[in-house]
Tab-separated table of C-alpha atoms and ligand atoms in Angstrom:
chain	number	residue	atom	x	y	z
U	1	UNK	CA	0.134	0.051	-0.329
U	2	UNK	CA	1.391	3.545	-0.947
U	3	UNK	CA	1.168	5.275	2.463
U	4	UNK	CA	-0.287	8.949	3.279
U	5	UNK	CA	2.422	11.137	1.440
U	6	UNK	CA	0.236	13.911	1.171
U	7	UNK	CA	-1.535	13.602	4.590
U	8	UNK	CA	-1.177	16.899	6.614
U	9	UNK	CA	-2.374	18.818	9.761
U	10	UNK	CA	-5.864	20.727	8.420
U	11	UNK	CA	-6.663	22.562	11.584
U	12	UNK	CA	-7.761	22.676	15.055
U	13	UNK	CA	-11.344	22.865	16.235
U	14	UNK	CA	-11.461	24.363	19.914
U	15	UNK	CA	-15.546	25.431	19.274
U	16	UNK	CA	-17.908	24.178	17.076
U	17	UNK	CA	-17.696	27.113	14.265
U	18	UNK	CA	-14.327	25.519	13.760
U	19	UNK	CA	-15.634	22.211	12.185
U	20	UNK	CA	-14.442	21.750	8.635
U	21	UNK	CA	-17.019	21.173	6.230
U	22	UNK	CA	-19.215	17.679	6.724
U	23	UNK	CA	-18.567	16.180	3.236
U	24	UNK	CA	-16.237	13.260	2.293
U	25	UNK	CA	-15.108	10.552	4.838
U	26	UNK	CA	-13.140	11.069	8.252
U	27	UNK	CA	-12.020	8.807	10.840
U	28	UNK	CA	-11.384	9.282	14.562
U	29	UNK	CA	-8.502	8.269	16.705
U	30	UNK	CA	-8.689	8.613	20.383
U	31	UNK	CA	-7.129	6.702	23.202
U	32	UNK	CA	-5.587	7.601	27.221
U	33	UNK	CA	-3.241	9.859	27.378
U	34	UNK	CA	0.193	7.602	26.775
U	35	UNK	CA	-1.629	4.903	25.398
U	36	UNK	CA	0.075	5.317	22.096
U	37	UNK	CA	-2.184	7.112	20.019
U	38	UNK	CA	0.149	9.860	18.163
U	39	UNK	CA	2.530	6.944	17.513
U	40	UNK	CA	-0.039	4.482	16.129
U	41	UNK	CA	-1.309	7.567	13.946
U	42	UNK	CA	1.843	8.081	12.712
U	43	UNK	CA	2.892	4.797	12.026
U	44	UNK	CA	-0.487	4.307	10.018
U	45	UNK	CA	-0.014	6.740	7.978
U	46	UNK	CA	3.700	6.314	7.270
U	47	UNK	CA	4.653	9.735	8.532
U	48	UNK	CA	6.868	10.193	11.126
U	49	UNK	CA	5.651	13.362	13.001
U	50	UNK	CA	2.688	14.302	12.010
U	51	UNK	CA	0.437	13.746	15.141
U	52	UNK	CA	2.527	14.836	17.707
U	53	UNK	CA	3.354	12.776	20.775
U	54	UNK	CA	2.216	13.716	24.396
U	55	UNK	CA	5.785	14.678	24.807
U	56	UNK	CA	5.230	17.834	22.951
U	57	UNK	CA	2.836	20.459	24.721
U	58	UNK	CA	0.142	22.162	22.613
U	59	UNK	CA	-1.849	20.760	19.870
U	60	UNK	CA	-3.317	17.585	22.085
U	61	UNK	CA	-6.004	19.487	23.866
U	62	UNK	CA	-8.334	20.027	20.756
U	63	UNK	CA	-10.027	18.187	18.247
U	64	UNK	CA	-6.518	18.085	15.784
U	65	UNK	CA	-7.378	17.232	11.868
U	66	UNK	CA	-4.962	15.809	9.366
U	67	UNK	CA	-6.321	15.976	5.625
U	68	UNK	CA	-5.317	12.890	3.908
U	69	UNK	CA	-6.562	14.486	0.347
U	70	UNK	CA	-9.709	16.713	-0.557
U	71	UNK	CA	-12.193	14.254	0.630
U	72	UNK	CA	-10.868	12.400	3.685
U	73	UNK	CA	-9.371	13.282	6.796
U	74	UNK	CA	-8.289	11.716	10.338
U	75	UNK	CA	-9.657	13.634	13.460
U	76	UNK	CA	-7.464	13.425	16.259
U	77	UNK	CA	-9.213	13.298	19.544
U	78	UNK	CA	-7.887	14.664	22.887
U	79	UNK	CA	-6.214	11.962	25.352
U	80	UNK	CA	-8.311	10.939	28.248
U	81	UNK	CA	-7.438	9.725	31.721
U	82	UNK	CA	-5.211	12.522	32.290
U	83	UNK	CA	-5.277	14.121	35.791
U	84	UNK	CA	-4.118	17.415	34.548
U	85	UNK	CA	-7.014	17.747	32.462
U	86	UNK	CA	-9.128	20.397	34.334
U	87	UNK	CA	-12.772	19.727	34.691
U	88	UNK	CA	-13.371	22.697	32.640
U	89	UNK	CA	-10.952	21.762	29.697
U	90	UNK	CA	-13.054	18.268	29.624
U	91	UNK	CA	-16.458	19.891	29.729
U	92	UNK	CA	-15.406	21.863	26.680
U	93	UNK	CA	-14.829	19.069	24.643
U	94	UNK	CA	-18.220	17.652	25.486
U	95	UNK	CA	-20.143	19.663	22.893
U	96	UNK	CA	-17.488	19.111	20.306
U	97	UNK	CA	-17.493	15.396	20.571
U	98	UNK	CA	-21.298	15.503	20.414
U	99	UNK	CA	-20.984	17.237	17.220
U	100	UNK	CA	-18.297	14.848	15.888
U	101	UNK	CA	-20.682	12.031	16.054
U	102	UNK	CA	-23.485	13.681	14.513
U	103	UNK	CA	-21.110	14.572	11.257
U	104	UNK	CA	-22.162	12.293	8.548
U	105	UNK	CA	-18.843	11.647	7.108
U	106	UNK	CA	-17.385	10.093	10.540
U	107	UNK	CA	-16.824	6.489	9.259
U	108	UNK	CA	-15.452	4.659	12.363
U	109	UNK	CA	-13.242	5.357	15.851
U	110	UNK	CA	-9.456	3.896	16.367
U	111	UNK	CA	-9.612	3.230	19.825
U	112	UNK	CA	-5.893	2.709	21.259
U	113	UNK	CA	-5.242	0.967	24.550
U	114	UNK	CA	-2.090	-0.075	25.926
U	115	UNK	CA	-1.737	-3.712	25.412
U	116	UNK	CA	-0.333	-3.492	29.074
U	117	UNK	CA	-3.684	-2.447	30.703
U	118	UNK	CA	-7.294	-3.599	30.317
U	119	UNK	CA	-9.779	-2.081	28.503
U	120	UNK	CA	-10.983	0.424	30.870
U	121	UNK	CA	-14.048	2.563	31.885
U	122	UNK	CA	-13.116	5.511	30.209
U	123	UNK	CA	-12.433	3.453	27.120
U	124	UNK	CA	-15.785	2.131	27.087
U	125	UNK	CA	-17.509	5.483	27.333
U	126	UNK	CA	-15.634	6.332	24.414
U	127	UNK	CA	-17.006	2.999	22.802
U	128	UNK	CA	-20.554	3.805	23.921
U	129	UNK	CA	-20.260	7.658	22.592
U	130	UNK	CA	-19.238	5.977	18.990
U	131	UNK	CA	-22.630	4.184	18.932
U	132	UNK	CA	-23.647	3.328	15.502
U	133	UNK	CA	-19.973	4.211	13.975
U	134	UNK	CA	-18.230	0.830	14.111
U	135	UNK	CA	-14.797	1.351	16.838
U	136	UNK	CA	-11.554	-0.672	16.046
U	137	UNK	CA	-9.385	-1.456	19.465
U	138	UNK	CA	-5.531	-1.058	19.020
U	139	UNK	CA	-3.753	-3.291	21.642
U	140	UNK	CA	-0.900	-0.851	21.621
U	141	UNK	CA	2.958	-1.204	22.477
U	142	UNK	CA	2.995	-4.831	21.894
U	143	UNK	CA	6.374	-5.104	21.671
U	144	UNK	CA	6.616	-4.840	25.168
U	145	UNK	CA	5.062	-8.420	26.207
U	146	UNK	CA	6.317	-11.686	25.211
U	147	UNK	CA	4.462	-14.087	22.818
U	148	UNK	CA	1.961	-15.793	25.348
U	149	UNK	CA	1.382	-12.195	27.178
U	150	UNK	CA	0.353	-10.706	24.034
U	151	UNK	CA	-1.881	-13.583	22.878
U	152	UNK	CA	-3.345	-13.520	26.627
U	153	UNK	CA	-3.507	-9.516	26.568
U	154	UNK	CA	-5.704	-9.824	23.129
U	155	UNK	CA	-8.140	-12.953	24.496
U	156	UNK	CA	-8.661	-10.708	27.479
U	157	UNK	CA	-9.658	-7.468	25.507
U	158	UNK	CA	-11.447	-9.719	23.278
U	159	UNK	CA	-13.806	-10.941	26.184
U	160	UNK	CA	-14.062	-8.113	28.033
U	161	UNK	CA	-15.327	-6.084	25.443
U	162	UNK	CA	-17.623	-9.097	24.012
U	163	UNK	CA	-18.864	-9.210	27.722
U	164	UNK	CA	-20.078	-5.771	27.439
U	165	UNK	CA	-21.957	-6.245	24.314
U	166	UNK	CA	-19.600	-4.379	22.437
U	167	UNK	CA	-18.906	-5.102	19.141
U	168	UNK	CA	-15.460	-3.372	18.611
U	169	UNK	CA	-13.105	-5.463	16.630
U	170	UNK	CA	-9.843	-5.934	18.023
U	171	UNK	CA	-6.183	-6.136	17.546
U	172	UNK	CA	-2.460	-6.180	18.595
U	173	UNK	CA	-0.589	-3.296	17.245
U	174	UNK	CA	3.454	-1.797	17.919
U	175	UNK	CA	4.423	1.182	15.942
U	176	UNK	CA	8.498	-0.152	17.166
U	177	UNK	CA	7.771	-3.890	15.805
U	178	UNK	CA	5.508	-3.221	12.960
U	179	UNK	CA	3.250	-6.056	14.024
U	180	UNK	CA	-0.163	-5.235	13.000
U	181	UNK	CA	0.477	-1.833	11.196
U	182	UNK	CA	-0.331	-3.225	7.935
U	183	UNK	CA	-4.000	-4.579	9.425
U	184	UNK	CA	-4.712	-1.416	11.088
U	185	UNK	CA	-3.915	0.649	7.545
U	186	UNK	CA	-6.290	-1.771	6.290
U	187	UNK	CA	-9.407	-1.010	8.457
U	188	UNK	CA	-8.697	2.850	8.219
U	189	UNK	CA	-8.247	2.060	4.015
U	190	UNK	CA	-11.975	0.102	4.150
U	191	UNK	CA	-13.744	3.035	6.369
U	192	UNK	CA	-12.247	5.494	4.248
U	193	UNK	CA	-13.386	3.910	0.708
U	194	UNK	CA	-9.207	4.154	0.111
U	195	UNK	CA	-8.912	0.234	-1.034
U	196	UNK	CA	-10.456	0.738	-4.718
U	197	UNK	CA	-8.634	4.254	-5.856
U	198	UNK	CA	-12.153	5.004	-8.116
U	199	UNK	CA	-14.660	5.210	-5.409
U	200	UNK	CA	-15.112	8.530	-3.876
U	201	UNK	CA	-16.474	8.666	-0.532
U	202	UNK	CA	-20.031	9.400	0.513
U	203	UNK	CA	-22.173	6.570	-1.322
U	204	UNK	CA	-22.319	4.130	1.701
U	205	UNK	CA	-24.161	5.932	4.425
U	206	UNK	CA	-26.042	7.655	1.818
U	207	UNK	CA	-27.565	5.008	0.968
U	208	UNK	CA	-28.382	3.513	4.061
U	209	UNK	CA	-29.962	6.796	5.196
U	210	UNK	CA	-27.802	7.244	8.105
U	211	UNK	CA	-27.862	10.743	6.978
A	301	GDP	P1	-0.297	9.378	23.418
A	301	GDP	O1	-0.732	10.055	24.412
A	301	GDP	O2	-1.569	8.397	23.363
A	301	GDP	O3	-0.493	10.365	21.734
A	301	GDP	O4	0.861	8.552	23.364
A	301	GDP	P2	2.281	8.636	22.261
A	301	GDP	O5	1.851	8.534	20.883
A	301	GDP	O6	2.974	10.031	22.604
A	301	GDP	O7	3.329	7.901	23.062
A	301	GDP	C1	3.271	7.739	24.363
A	301	GDP	C2	4.202	6.785	24.654
A	301	GDP	O8	4.942	5.664	24.290
A	301	GDP	C3	5.709	7.701	24.084
A	301	GDP	O9	7.002	7.693	25.114
A	301	GDP	C4	6.259	6.181	22.926
A	301	GDP	O10	7.211	6.342	22.631
A	301	GDP	C5	5.883	5.158	23.479
A	301	GDP	N1	4.893	4.238	22.434
A	301	GDP	C6	3.985	4.683	21.643
A	301	GDP	N2	3.993	3.385	20.790
A	301	GDP	C7	4.889	2.781	20.902
A	301	GDP	C8	5.096	1.432	20.606
A	301	GDP	O11	4.264	0.964	20.027
A	301	GDP	N3	6.254	0.658	21.226
A	301	GDP	C9	6.707	1.034	22.505
A	301	GDP	N4	7.912	0.222	23.098
A	301	GDP	N5	6.585	2.153	22.850
A	301	GDP	C10	5.739	3.364	22.288
């Protein structure tokens, strides 16, 4: 697959008025702070430093949009579960998240979970938020686990998700070893209707009357 050589930062959204036009297709990335979300995003897009990792302050507190092409976007959500994020700041995100979910261009949510942790209540809050939008969970930093630990982490996440009635798909992922990067990229391309280069996004959701 060709990578996303033209991906570029588009804009940060801090208020409802700042969302880009709701057309084409977009995919959201979310996860606890430090789960490895920015690193995963960069690895999947094949770009070294497009999304800034959490060591860099700034952009991470907003919804950050990246344009892949004229019709396709990634939206990087603020990391959650970080004690220093004020209640006020958190409340500020809620209307933005509510609006994001209403957008007909939203095709899916990647949820990044550190593979050494359980899928937790804050992760489930995002899964509930996603509602009718498909969710794909990346168990990130899998290089930190040995083979049997990784297999156990995957089984455990699958069982936890299934027991809760949630329907996300889940896979192991490591930006360091490359494990699962191609699989994640395939999911992204499928959601963005990029597997068939002649196709333009916009037909499937309209056809189901979801708009
Ligand atoms: P974010 O806060 O979720 O965006 O997390 P970052 O992408 O900034 O990653 C948090 C920390 O985990 C950084 O120190 C990364 O270098 C490290 N990290 C991220 N992905 C991986 C991975 O696949 N393997 C390993 N070993 N470390 C990772």
